[in-house]
Backbone as JSON Lines, residues from 0, in Angstrom:
{"i":0,"aa":"H","n":[106.89,100.01,113.78],"ca":[106.7,98.84,112.94],"c":[105.23,98.79,112.51]}
{"i":1,"aa":"V","n":[105.0,99.01,111.24],"ca":[103.66,99.11,110.72],"c":[103.37,97.87,109.88]}
{"i":2,"aa":"T","n":[102.19,97.27,110.1],"ca":[101.75,96.15,109.28],"c":[100.33,96.42,108.84]}
{"i":3,"aa":"C","n":[100.01,95.82,107.69],"ca":[98.67,96.0,107.19],"c":[98.36,94.74,106.35]}
{"i":4,"aa":"R","n":[97.12,94.21,106.53],"ca":[96.7,92.99,105.84],"c":[95.55,93.24,104.89]}
{"i":5,"aa":"L","n":[95.49,92.35,103.92],"ca":[94.35,92.29,103.02],"c":[93.08,91.98,103.81]}
{"i":6,"aa":"V","n":[92.0,92.57,103.43],"ca":[90.73,92.36,104.18],"c":[90.39,90.89,104.06]}
{"i":7,"aa":"G","n":[90.01,90.28,105.2],"ca":[89.73,88.85,105.25],"c":[88.42,88.46,104.56]}
{"i":8,"aa":"S","n":[87.51,89.41,104.46],"ca":[86.2,89.09,103.86],"c":[86.15,89.49,102.39]}
{"i":9,"aa":"W","n":[87.33,89.65,101.77],"ca":[87.4,90.0,100.34],"c":[86.72,88.88,99.58]}
{"i":10,"aa":"Q","n":[86.29,89.16,98.41],"ca":[85.54,88.18,97.58],"c":[86.25,86.85,97.49]}
{"i":11,"aa":"A","n":[85.47,85.81,97.46],"ca":[86.02,84.43,97.41],"c":[87.06,84.3,96.29]}
{"i":12,"aa":"G","n":[88.18,83.7,96.62],"ca":[89.24,83.48,95.65],"c":[90.18,84.63,95.48]}
{"i":13,"aa":"D","n":[89.87,85.8,95.99],"ca":[90.74,86.97,95.88],"c":[91.49,87.15,97.16]}
{"i":14,"aa":"R","n":[92.69,86.65,97.2],"ca":[93.48,86.72,98.44],"c":[94.81,87.39,98.25]}
{"i":15,"aa":"D","n":[94.97,88.16,97.19],"ca":[96.23,88.8,96.89],"c":[96.13,90.33,96.98]}
{"i":16,"aa":"L","n":[97.02,90.91,97.75],"ca":[97.12,92.35,97.85],"c":[97.85,92.91,96.6]}
{"i":17,"aa":"F","n":[98.7,92.05,96.03],"ca":[99.45,92.38,94.85],"c":[99.25,91.25,93.84]}
{"i":18,"aa":"V","n":[98.54,91.52,92.79],"ca":[98.22,90.48,91.79],"c":[99.46,90.17,90.94]}
{"i":19,"aa":"D","n":[100.27,91.21,90.65],"ca":[101.43,91.01,89.81],"c":[102.49,92.11,90.13]}
{"i":20,"aa":"D","n":[103.6,92.05,89.38],"ca":[104.65,93.0,89.66],"c":[104.24,94.45,89.38]}
{"i":21,"aa":"A","n":[103.33,94.68,88.48],"ca":[102.84,96.05,88.23],"c":[102.21,96.6,89.48]}
{"i":22,"aa":"D","n":[101.47,95.76,90.22],"ca":[100.88,96.21,91.48],"c":[101.97,96.52,92.5]}
{"i":23,"aa":"R","n":[102.94,95.67,92.58],"ca":[104.05,95.87,93.55],"c":[104.83,97.16,93.21]}
{"i":24,"aa":"W","n":[105.13,97.39,91.94],"ca":[105.8,98.65,91.56],"c":[104.96,99.84,91.91]}
{"i":25,"aa":"R","n":[103.67,99.77,91.63],"ca":[102.76,100.88,91.93],"c":[102.76,101.16,93.44]}
{"i":26,"aa":"F","n":[102.71,100.1,94.25],"ca":[102.71,100.29,95.68],"c":[104.01,100.98,96.12]}
{"i":27,"aa":"L","n":[105.15,100.51,95.59],"ca":[106.44,101.12,95.95],"c":[106.53,102.57,95.5]}
{"i":28,"aa":"D","n":[106.03,102.85,94.28],"ca":[105.98,104.24,93.81],"c":[105.14,105.12,94.73]}
{"i":29,"aa":"T","n":[103.98,104.59,95.1],"ca":[103.08,105.31,96.03],"c":[103.74,105.5,97.37]}
{"i":30,"aa":"L","n":[104.37,104.45,97.87],"ca":[105.07,104.52,99.13],"c":[106.17,105.59,99.09]}
{"i":31,"aa":"G","n":[106.99,105.57,98.08],"ca":[108.05,106.58,97.95],"c":[107.51,108.0,97.92]}
{"i":32,"aa":"A","n":[106.42,108.22,97.2],"ca":[105.83,109.55,97.12],"c":[105.3,109.98,98.5]}
{"i":33,"aa":"R","n":[104.69,109.05,99.24],"ca":[104.15,109.39,100.56],"c":[105.26,109.58,101.59]}
{"i":34,"aa":"V","n":[106.32,108.82,101.49],"ca":[107.44,109.0,102.38],"c":[107.99,110.44,102.25]}
{"i":35,"aa":"E","n":[108.15,110.88,101.02],"ca":[108.63,112.25,100.75],"c":[107.62,113.31,101.23]}
{"i":36,"aa":"A","n":[106.37,113.12,100.86],"ca":[105.34,114.13,101.18],"c":[105.12,114.31,102.67]}
{"i":37,"aa":"F","n":[105.24,113.21,103.42],"ca":[104.94,113.24,104.86],"c":[106.21,113.33,105.73]}
{"i":38,"aa":"G","n":[107.38,113.42,105.1],"ca":[108.62,113.53,105.87],"c":[108.92,112.29,106.72]}
{"i":39,"aa":"V","n":[108.58,111.13,106.2],"ca":[108.79,109.87,106.89],"c":[110.18,109.32,106.57]}
{"i":40,"aa":"R","n":[110.79,108.67,107.54],"ca":[112.06,107.97,107.31],"c":[111.77,106.49,107.28]}
{"i":41,"aa":"L","n":[111.82,105.89,106.12],"ca":[111.5,104.47,105.95],"c":[112.81,103.69,106.07]}
{"i":42,"aa":"H","n":[112.86,102.78,107.02],"ca":[114.07,101.96,107.24],"c":[114.04,100.63,106.51]}
{"i":43,"aa":"Q","n":[112.93,99.93,106.6],"ca":[112.77,98.64,105.9],"c":[111.34,98.47,105.41]}
{"i":44,"aa":"Y","n":[111.21,97.61,104.41],"ca":[109.87,97.2,103.97],"c":[109.95,95.78,103.42]}
{"i":45,"aa":"V","n":[108.81,95.11,103.41],"ca":[108.67,93.85,102.73],"c":[107.23,93.76,102.3]}
{"i":46,"aa":"L","n":[107.04,93.36,101.03],"ca":[105.72,93.16,100.46],"c":[105.47,91.66,100.36]}
{"i":47,"aa":"Q","n":[104.4,91.18,100.95],"ca":[103.98,89.79,100.84],"c":[102.71,89.72,100.02]}
{"i":48,"aa":"Q","n":[102.23,88.51,99.75],"ca":[101.02,88.38,98.95],"c":[99.78,89.02,99.6]}
{"i":49,"aa":"N","n":[99.64,88.88,100.91],"ca":[98.42,89.37,101.55],"c":[98.67,90.42,102.62]}
{"i":50,"aa":"H","n":[99.91,90.9,102.77],"ca":[100.21,91.9,103.76],"c":[101.57,92.57,103.47]}
{"i":51,"aa":"F","n":[101.84,93.59,104.22],"ca":[103.2,94.22,104.11],"c":[103.64,94.72,105.48]}
{"i":52,"aa":"H","n":[104.95,94.89,105.61],"ca":[105.56,95.44,106.8],"c":[106.38,96.67,106.43]}
{"i":53,"aa":"L","n":[106.32,97.68,107.25],"ca":[107.18,98.86,107.1],"c":[107.8,99.16,108.46]}
{"i":54,"aa":"V","n":[109.06,99.54,108.48],"ca":[109.71,100.07,109.67],"c":[110.05,101.49,109.34]}
{"i":55,"aa":"A","n":[109.39,102.41,110.06],"ca":[109.48,103.8,109.69],"c":[109.48,104.7,110.88]}
{"i":56,"aa":"E","n":[110.08,105.88,110.73],"ca":[110.04,106.94,111.73],"c":[109.16,108.04,111.15]}
{"i":57,"aa":"T","n":[108.36,108.63,112.06],"ca":[107.5,109.75,111.64],"c":[107.81,110.93,112.54]}
{"i":58,"aa":"P","n":[108.88,111.67,112.24],"ca":[109.27,112.8,113.09],"c":[108.18,113.87,113.27]}
{"i":59,"aa":"R","n":[107.25,113.93,112.34],"ca":[106.16,114.91,112.43],"c":[104.97,114.37,113.21]}
{"i":60,"aa":"G","n":[105.06,113.15,113.71],"ca":[103.94,112.55,114.44],"c":[102.74,112.32,113.55]}
{"i":61,"aa":"N","n":[102.96,111.97,112.31],"ca":[101.87,111.86,111.34],"c":[101.73,110.46,110.75]}
{"i":62,"aa":"C","n":[101.94,109.46,111.57],"ca":[101.85,108.08,111.07],"c":[100.43,107.81,110.49]}
{"i":63,"aa":"S","n":[99.41,108.22,111.23],"ca":[98.04,107.94,110.75],"c":[97.75,108.61,109.41]}
{"i":64,"aa":"A","n":[98.16,109.86,109.28],"ca":[97.88,110.57,108.03],"c":[98.71,109.93,106.88]}
{"i":65,"aa":"F","n":[99.94,109.58,107.15],"ca":[100.81,108.9,106.17],"c":[100.18,107.62,105.69]}
{"i":66,"aa":"M","n":[99.73,106.79,106.64],"ca":[99.16,105.48,106.28],"c":[97.81,105.64,105.59]}
{"i":67,"aa":"Q","n":[97.01,106.59,106.03],"ca":[95.73,106.81,105.36],"c":[95.92,107.18,103.91]}
{"i":68,"aa":"S","n":[96.86,108.06,103.67],"ca":[97.17,108.5,102.3],"c":[97.69,107.33,101.46]}
{"i":69,"aa":"L","n":[98.59,106.55,102.02],"ca":[99.17,105.4,101.3],"c":[98.1,104.38,100.98]}
{"i":70,"aa":"L","n":[97.33,103.99,101.98],"ca":[96.32,102.94,101.77],"c":[95.16,103.35,100.87]}
{"i":71,"aa":"T","n":[94.75,104.61,101.01],"ca":[93.68,105.11,100.13],"c":[94.12,105.18,98.7]}
{"i":72,"aa":"S","n":[95.32,105.7,98.46],"ca":[95.82,105.82,97.11],"c":[95.96,104.45,96.46]}
{"i":73,"aa":"Y","n":[96.54,103.47,97.17],"ca":[96.75,102.17,96.62],"c":[95.43,101.46,96.38]}
{"i":74,"aa":"T","n":[94.47,101.61,97.29],"ca":[93.18,100.95,97.14],"c":[92.44,101.49,95.91]}
{"i":75,"aa":"V","n":[92.48,102.82,95.71],"ca":[91.82,103.39,94.5],"c":[92.45,102.79,93.26]}
{"i":76,"aa":"Y","n":[93.78,102.81,93.19],"ca":[94.49,102.24,92.04],"c":[94.1,100.77,91.85]}
{"i":77,"aa":"F","n":[94.19,99.97,92.9],"ca":[93.93,98.53,92.8],"c":[92.5,98.28,92.33]}
{"i":78,"aa":"N","n":[91.57,98.96,92.93],"ca":[90.16,98.73,92.53],"c":[89.89,99.13,91.09]}
{"i":79,"aa":"L","n":[90.46,100.2,90.64],"ca":[90.26,100.61,89.24],"c":[90.93,99.63,88.31]}
{"i":80,"aa":"R","n":[92.17,99.26,88.61],"ca":[92.89,98.34,87.72],"c":[92.28,96.97,87.63]}
{"i":81,"aa":"H","n":[91.76,96.47,88.77],"ca":[91.24,95.12,88.81],"c":[89.72,95.1,88.78]}
{"i":82,"aa":"Q","n":[89.1,96.21,88.46],"ca":[87.65,96.34,88.34],"c":[86.92,95.78,89.57]}
{"i":83,"aa":"R","n":[87.34,96.33,90.71],"ca":[86.77,95.92,91.99],"c":[86.24,97.17,92.68]}
{"i":84,"aa":"H","n":[85.61,96.97,93.84],"ca":[85.17,98.07,94.64],"c":[85.2,97.68,96.09]}
{"i":85,"aa":"G","n":[85.15,98.63,96.97],"ca":[85.12,98.34,98.41],"c":[86.48,98.39,99.06]}
{"i":86,"aa":"H","n":[86.49,97.92,100.28],"ca":[87.73,97.92,101.1],"c":[88.73,96.89,100.56]}
{"i":87,"aa":"L","n":[89.99,97.22,100.64],"ca":[91.05,96.3,100.27],"c":[91.79,95.83,101.52]}
{"i":88,"aa":"F","n":[91.94,96.69,102.51],"ca":[92.69,96.38,103.69],"c":[91.79,96.04,104.86]}
{"i":89,"aa":"D","n":[92.3,95.2,105.75],"ca":[91.56,94.7,106.88],"c":[91.57,95.73,108.01]}
{"i":90,"aa":"G","n":[90.7,96.7,107.91],"ca":[90.6,97.73,108.95],"c":[91.84,98.6,108.97]}
{"i":91,"aa":"R","n":[92.07,99.13,110.15],"ca":[93.17,100.04,110.38],"c":[94.48,99.26,110.39]}
{"i":92,"aa":"F","n":[95.53,99.93,109.98],"ca":[96.86,99.33,110.04],"c":[97.24,99.11,111.53]}
{"i":93,"aa":"K","n":[98.21,98.23,111.77],"ca":[98.75,98.01,113.1],"c":[100.11,98.69,113.16]}
{"i":94,"aa":"A","n":[100.38,99.33,114.29],"ca":[101.66,100.0,114.47],"c":[102.18,99.76,115.88]}
{"i":95,"aa":"K","n":[103.42,99.35,115.96],"ca":[104.06,99.1,117.27],"c":[105.29,99.97,117.38]}
{"i":96,"aa":"L","n":[105.36,100.74,118.44],"ca":[106.47,101.65,118.67],"c":[107.78,100.9,118.87]}
{"i":97,"aa":"V","n":[108.83,101.33,118.21],"ca":[110.16,100.73,118.37],"c":[110.81,101.41,119.56]}
{"i":98,"aa":"E","n":[110.94,100.67,120.62],"ca":[111.62,101.2,121.82],"c":[112.26,100.01,122.51]}
{"i":99,"aa":"G","n":[113.14,100.31,123.46],"ca":[113.79,99.22,124.16],"c":[114.43,99.75,125.43]}
{"i":100,"aa":"D","n":[114.93,98.8,126.23],"ca":[115.58,99.11,127.49],"c":[116.99,99.59,127.22]}
{"i":101,"aa":"P","n":[117.37,100.8,127.7],"ca":[118.73,101.28,127.46],"c":[119.81,100.35,127.94]}
{"i":102,"aa":"A","n":[119.54,99.54,129.01],"ca":[120.54,98.63,129.53],"c":[120.84,97.5,128.56]}
{"i":103,"aa":"D","n":[119.85,97.22,127.67],"ca":[120.07,96.16,126.67],"c":[120.39,96.68,125.29]}
{"i":104,"aa":"G","n":[120.78,97.95,125.22],"ca":[121.03,98.52,123.9],"c":[119.92,99.41,123.41]}
{"i":105,"aa":"G","n":[118.86,99.48,124.17],"ca":[117.75,100.41,123.88],"c":[117.06,100.09,122.56]}
{"i":106,"aa":"A","n":[116.53,101.15,121.97],"ca":[115.8,101.06,120.73],"c":[116.69,100.52,119.59]}
{"i":107,"aa":"S","n":[118.0,100.79,119.68],"ca":[118.92,100.3,118.64],"c":[118.91,98.81,118.52]}
{"i":108,"aa":"A","n":[118.96,98.12,119.68],"ca":[118.96,96.66,119.67],"c":[117.62,96.12,119.12]}
{"i":109,"aa":"Y","n":[116.54,96.78,119.52],"ca":[115.24,96.35,119.01],"c":[115.1,96.62,117.52]}
{"i":110,"aa":"L","n":[115.61,97.78,117.07],"ca":[115.55,98.1,115.62],"c":[116.28,97.05,114.82]}
{"i":111,"aa":"L","n":[117.45,96.62,115.31],"ca":[118.21,95.61,114.59],"c":[117.46,94.28,114.54]}
{"i":112,"aa":"S","n":[116.91,93.83,115.64],"ca":[116.18,92.56,115.63],"c":[114.92,92.68,114.8]}
{"i":113,"aa":"L","n":[114.26,93.84,114.85],"ca":[113.07,94.07,114.04],"c":[113.4,94.03,112.52]}
{"i":114,"aa":"S","n":[114.53,94.62,112.18],"ca":[114.92,94.6,110.75],"c":[115.14,93.17,110.27]}
{"i":115,"aa":"R","n":[115.7,92.33,111.14],"ca":[115.89,90.92,110.76],"c":[114.54,90.23,110.63]}
{"i":116,"aa":"Y","n":[113.64,90.49,111.57],"ca":[112.31,89.89,111.52],"c":[111.59,90.3,110.24]}
{"i":117,"aa":"V","n":[111.62,91.56,109.89],"ca":[110.94,92.02,108.66],"c":[111.58,91.43,107.41]}
{"i":118,"aa":"H","n":[112.91,91.42,107.35],"ca":[113.55,90.9,106.16],"c":[113.43,89.38,106.01]}
{"i":119,"aa":"L","n":[113.28,88.64,107.13],"ca":[113.08,87.21,107.06],"c":[111.63,86.81,106.79]}
{"i":120,"aa":"N","n":[110.74,87.76,106.82],"ca":[109.31,87.44,106.68],"c":[109.0,86.58,105.45]}
{"i":121,"aa":"P","n":[109.6,86.82,104.3],"ca":[109.26,86.0,103.1],"c":[109.65,84.54,103.23]}
{"i":122,"aa":"V","n":[110.58,84.2,104.14],"ca":[110.99,82.8,104.25],"c":[110.56,82.15,105.56]}
{"i":123,"aa":"R","n":[109.74,82.83,106.3],"ca":[109.21,82.26,107.54],"c":[107.86,81.54,107.17]}
{"i":124,"aa":"I","n":[107.99,80.48,106.41],"ca":[106.85,79.72,105.97],"c":[107.08,78.27,106.26]}
{"i":125,"aa":"D","n":[106.04,77.53,106.41],"ca":[106.13,76.11,106.8],"c":[107.04,75.3,105.88]}
{"i":126,"aa":"E","n":[106.93,75.49,104.58],"ca":[107.69,74.67,103.62],"c":[109.21,74.88,103.76]}
{"i":127,"aa":"L","n":[109.62,75.97,104.35],"ca":[111.08,76.23,104.51],"c":[111.57,76.09,105.93]}
{"i":128,"aa":"R","n":[110.68,75.65,106.82],"ca":[111.03,75.57,108.26],"c":[112.25,74.65,108.51]}
{"i":129,"aa":"D","n":[112.31,73.55,107.8],"ca":[113.42,72.62,107.97],"c":[114.41,72.6,106.82]}
{"i":130,"aa":"A","n":[114.43,73.69,106.06],"ca":[115.36,73.8,104.9],"c":[116.05,75.13,104.91]}
{"i":131,"aa":"P","n":[117.0,75.3,105.83],"ca":[117.64,76.62,106.03],"c":[118.39,77.1,104.77]}
{"i":132,"aa":"E","n":[119.08,76.21,104.05],"ca":[119.84,76.66,102.9],"c":[118.9,77.12,101.78]}
{"i":133,"aa":"E","n":[117.82,76.36,101.61],"ca":[116.78,76.8,100.6],"c":[116.18,78.13,101.0]}
{"i":134,"aa":"A","n":[115.93,78.32,102.31],"ca":[115.39,79.56,102.81],"c":[116.35,80.74,102.52]}
{"i":135,"aa":"R","n":[117.65,80.5,102.75],"ca":[118.65,81.56,102.5],"c":[118.66,81.91,100.98]}
{"i":136,"aa":"E","n":[118.63,80.91,100.15],"ca":[118.65,81.15,98.72],"c":[117.39,81.93,98.26]}
{"i":137,"aa":"R","n":[116.27,81.55,98.79],"ca":[115.05,82.26,98.46],"c":[115.08,83.71,98.95]}
{"i":138,"aa":"L","n":[115.62,83.9,100.16],"ca":[115.76,85.24,100.68],"c":[116.65,86.11,99.82]}
{"i":139,"aa":"R","n":[117.77,85.53,99.3],"ca":[118.68,86.27,98.45],"c":[118.1,86.57,97.06]}
{"i":140,"aa":"S","n":[116.97,85.98,96.74],"ca":[116.35,86.26,95.44],"c":[114.98,86.94,95.57]}
{"i":141,"aa":"Y","n":[114.54,87.2,96.81],"ca":[113.23,87.8,97.03],"c":[113.34,89.29,96.71]}
{"i":142,"aa":"Y","n":[112.71,89.72,95.67],"ca":[112.88,91.08,95.13],"c":[112.09,92.15,95.87]}
{"i":143,"aa":"W","n":[111.0,91.79,96.54],"ca":[110.04,92.77,97.04],"c":[110.24,93.11,98.51]}
{"i":144,"aa":"S","n":[111.48,93.34,98.84],"ca":[111.87,93.72,100.2],"c":[113.1,94.62,100.08]}
{"i":145,"aa":"S","n":[113.4,95.33,101.11],"ca":[114.6,96.19,101.11],"c":[115.87,95.37,101.4]}
{"i":146,"aa":"Y","n":[115.77,94.07,101.67],"ca":[116.91,93.27,102.05],"c":[118.02,93.29,100.99]}
{"i":147,"aa":"L","n":[117.69,93.03,99.75],"ca":[118.72,92.98,98.71],"c":[119.42,94.33,98.55]}
{"i":148,"aa":"Q","n":[118.72,95.41,98.83],"ca":[119.34,96.73,98.79],"c":[120.35,96.87,99.93]}
{"i":149,"aa":"Y","n":[119.99,96.37,101.1],"ca":[120.87,96.43,102.26],"c":[122.18,95.68,102.03]}
{"i":150,"aa":"I","n":[122.07,94.54,101.38],"ca":[123.3,93.73,101.21],"c":[124.03,93.98,99.89]}
{"i":151,"aa":"G","n":[123.6,94.97,99.14],"ca":[124.28,95.38,97.93],"c":[123.99,94.57,96.69]}
{"i":152,"aa":"R","n":[122.9,93.84,96.68],"ca":[122.54,93.04,95.52],"c":[121.48,93.69,94.62]}
{"i":153,"aa":"R","n":[121.05,94.87,95.02],"ca":[120.05,95.59,94.27],"c":[120.28,97.1,94.53]}
{"i":154,"aa":"K","n":[120.02,97.89,93.5],"ca":[120.17,99.33,93.6],"c":[119.28,99.86,94.74]}
{"i":155,"aa":"R","n":[119.84,100.72,95.54],"ca":[119.09,101.29,96.67],"c":[118.06,102.28,96.18]}
{"i":156,"aa":"L","n":[116.92,102.27,96.83],"ca":[115.83,103.21,96.53],"c":[116.07,104.5,97.31]}
{"i":157,"aa":"D","n":[115.81,105.62,96.67],"ca":[116.06,106.91,97.29],"c":[115.25,107.17,98.52]}
{"i":158,"aa":"F","n":[114.09,106.57,98.63],"ca":[113.22,106.86,99.77],"c":[113.39,105.95,100.99]}
{"i":159,"aa":"V","n":[114.35,105.03,100.93],"ca":[114.64,104.17,102.05],"c":[115.91,104.7,102.74]}
{"i":160,"aa":"T","n":[115.9,104.77,104.06],"ca":[117.03,105.25,104.88],"c":[117.78,104.05,105.4]}
{"i":161,"aa":"Y","n":[118.93,103.73,104.86],"ca":[119.69,102.54,105.19],"c":[120.69,102.77,106.32]}
{"i":162,"aa":"A","n":[121.22,103.96,106.42],"ca":[122.37,104.26,107.33],"c":[122.13,103.9,108.79]}
{"i":163,"aa":"P","n":[120.99,104.24,109.4],"ca":[120.82,103.95,110.8],"c":[120.93,102.48,111.16]}
{"i":164,"aa":"T","n":[120.36,101.63,110.36],"ca":[120.45,100.18,110.61],"c":[121.83,99.66,110.36]}
{"i":165,"aa":"L","n":[122.42,100.03,109.24],"ca":[123.76,99.56,108.9],"c":[124.78,100.07,109.93]}
{"i":166,"aa":"A","n":[124.55,101.23,110.5],"ca":[125.49,101.76,111.51],"c":[125.52,100.89,112.77]}
{"i":167,"aa":"L","n":[124.52,100.06,112.97],"ca":[124.49,99.17,114.1],"c":[125.4,97.97,113.91]}
{"i":168,"aa":"M","n":[125.92,97.77,112.72],"ca":[126.86,96.69,112.46],"c":[128.27,97.2,112.79]}
{"i":169,"aa":"E","n":[129.06,96.34,113.4],"ca":[130.43,96.72,113.74],"c":[131.31,96.74,112.49]}
{"i":170,"aa":"G","n":[132.44,97.4,112.64],"ca":[133.42,97.43,111.56],"c":[133.29,98.62,110.65]}
{"i":171,"aa":"A","n":[134.15,98.62,109.65],"ca":[134.2,99.7,108.67],"c":[132.91,99.74,107.87]}
{"i":172,"aa":"A","n":[132.54,100.93,107.4],"ca":[131.29,101.12,106.67],"c":[131.21,100.16,105.45]}
{"i":173,"aa":"A","n":[132.34,99.93,104.78],"ca":[132.33,99.09,103.59],"c":[132.0,97.63,103.9]}
{"i":174,"aa":"T","n":[132.22,97.18,105.13],"ca":[131.96,95.8,105.47],"c":[130.59,95.57,106.1]}
{"i":175,"aa":"R","n":[129.88,96.65,106.37],"ca":[128.59,96.54,107.08],"c":[127.51,95.82,106.3]}
{"i":176,"aa":"P","n":[127.38,96.01,104.99],"ca":[126.38,95.21,104.25],"c":[126.6,93.7,104.39]}
{"i":177,"aa":"G","n":[127.86,93.28,104.33],"ca":[128.17,91.85,104.48],"c":[127.88,91.4,105.93]}
{"i":178,"aa":"R","n":[128.19,92.19,106.88],"ca":[127.9,91.85,108.27],"c":[126.38,91.78,108.5]}
{"i":179,"aa":"Y","n":[125.7,92.72,107.86],"ca":[124.23,92.69,107.97],"c":[123.66,91.41,107.39]}
{"i":180,"aa":"R","n":[124.19,91.03,106.23],"ca":[123.75,89.81,105.6],"c":[123.97,88.59,106.54]}
{"i":181,"aa":"Q","n":[125.13,88.51,107.15],"ca":[125.42,87.44,108.11],"c":[124.42,87.46,109.26]}
{"i":182,"aa":"Y","n":[124.16,88.66,109.77],"ca":[123.22,88.79,110.88],"c":[121.83,88.33,110.5]}
{"i":183,"aa":"V","n":[121.31,88.82,109.4],"ca":[119.94,88.44,108.97],"c":[119.86,86.98,108.69]}
{"i":184,"aa":"E","n":[120.78,86.49,107.83],"ca":[120.71,85.08,107.43],"c":[121.02,84.12,108.57]}
{"i":185,"aa":"G","n":[121.7,84.61,109.59],"ca":[121.94,83.8,110.8],"c":[120.65,83.54,111.55]}
{"i":186,"aa":"G","n":[119.61,84.3,111.28],"ca":[118.31,84.11,111.93],"c":[117.4,83.12,111.24]}
{"i":187,"aa":"V","n":[117.81,82.61,110.08],"ca":[117.01,81.62,109.37],"c":[116.89,80.37,110.24]}
{"i":188,"aa":"G","n":[115.7,79.88,110.4],"ca":[115.48,78.7,111.2],"c":[115.3,78.95,112.69]}
{"i":189,"aa":"E","n":[115.58,80.18,113.13],"ca":[115.39,80.51,114.54],"c":[113.99,81.02,114.76]}
{"i":190,"aa":"P","n":[113.51,80.94,116.0],"ca":[112.15,81.5,116.3],"c":[112.15,83.02,116.08]}
{"i":191,"aa":"D","n":[110.99,83.57,115.81],"ca":[110.85,85.04,115.67],"c":[111.31,85.7,116.94]}
{"i":192,"aa":"E","n":[111.98,86.84,116.77],"ca":[112.54,87.57,117.91],"c":[111.64,88.71,118.36]}
{"i":193,"aa":"V","n":[110.72,89.17,117.57],"ca":[109.9,90.35,117.97],"c":[108.46,89.95,118.15]}
């Protein structure tokens, strides 16, 4: 589970990692290219205004190289486009290994709860804390996450690996996106699990 934040000491008034959709698309294009180049398996992502989350496997043990390439490339683009200079990200990325107790379902159970945590990130805000239906509606329309792809409301991206998480849902393969939607949206209003 990789997270990275906008640098806190960025110039006054500049608090956005993504100024507009062109920035978000560029980040996703860069992410897709790096996933392919570094042999990464990307399971989930969410882009927020000042940070992002990735759930990824790095079979080659190259998480640091992957992230350095991703962050450097995006920073160069962002600084050129927005006529800025200097650091964009707050130091090194944070990464937490996905593992779990085999007696409790092991890494699979943790991966499932982590996927819900990541996908609910856009609606875990104070203004929606006591408005679960509004939070669900906002979640179903939040474009900058892999959630809509998981539940079949948006075309899947080639560089995201959906099968391992969906395989954790019971039932026939055709019903898993719906079950996944129930699972994720059932977490609206609940405390964070990870």
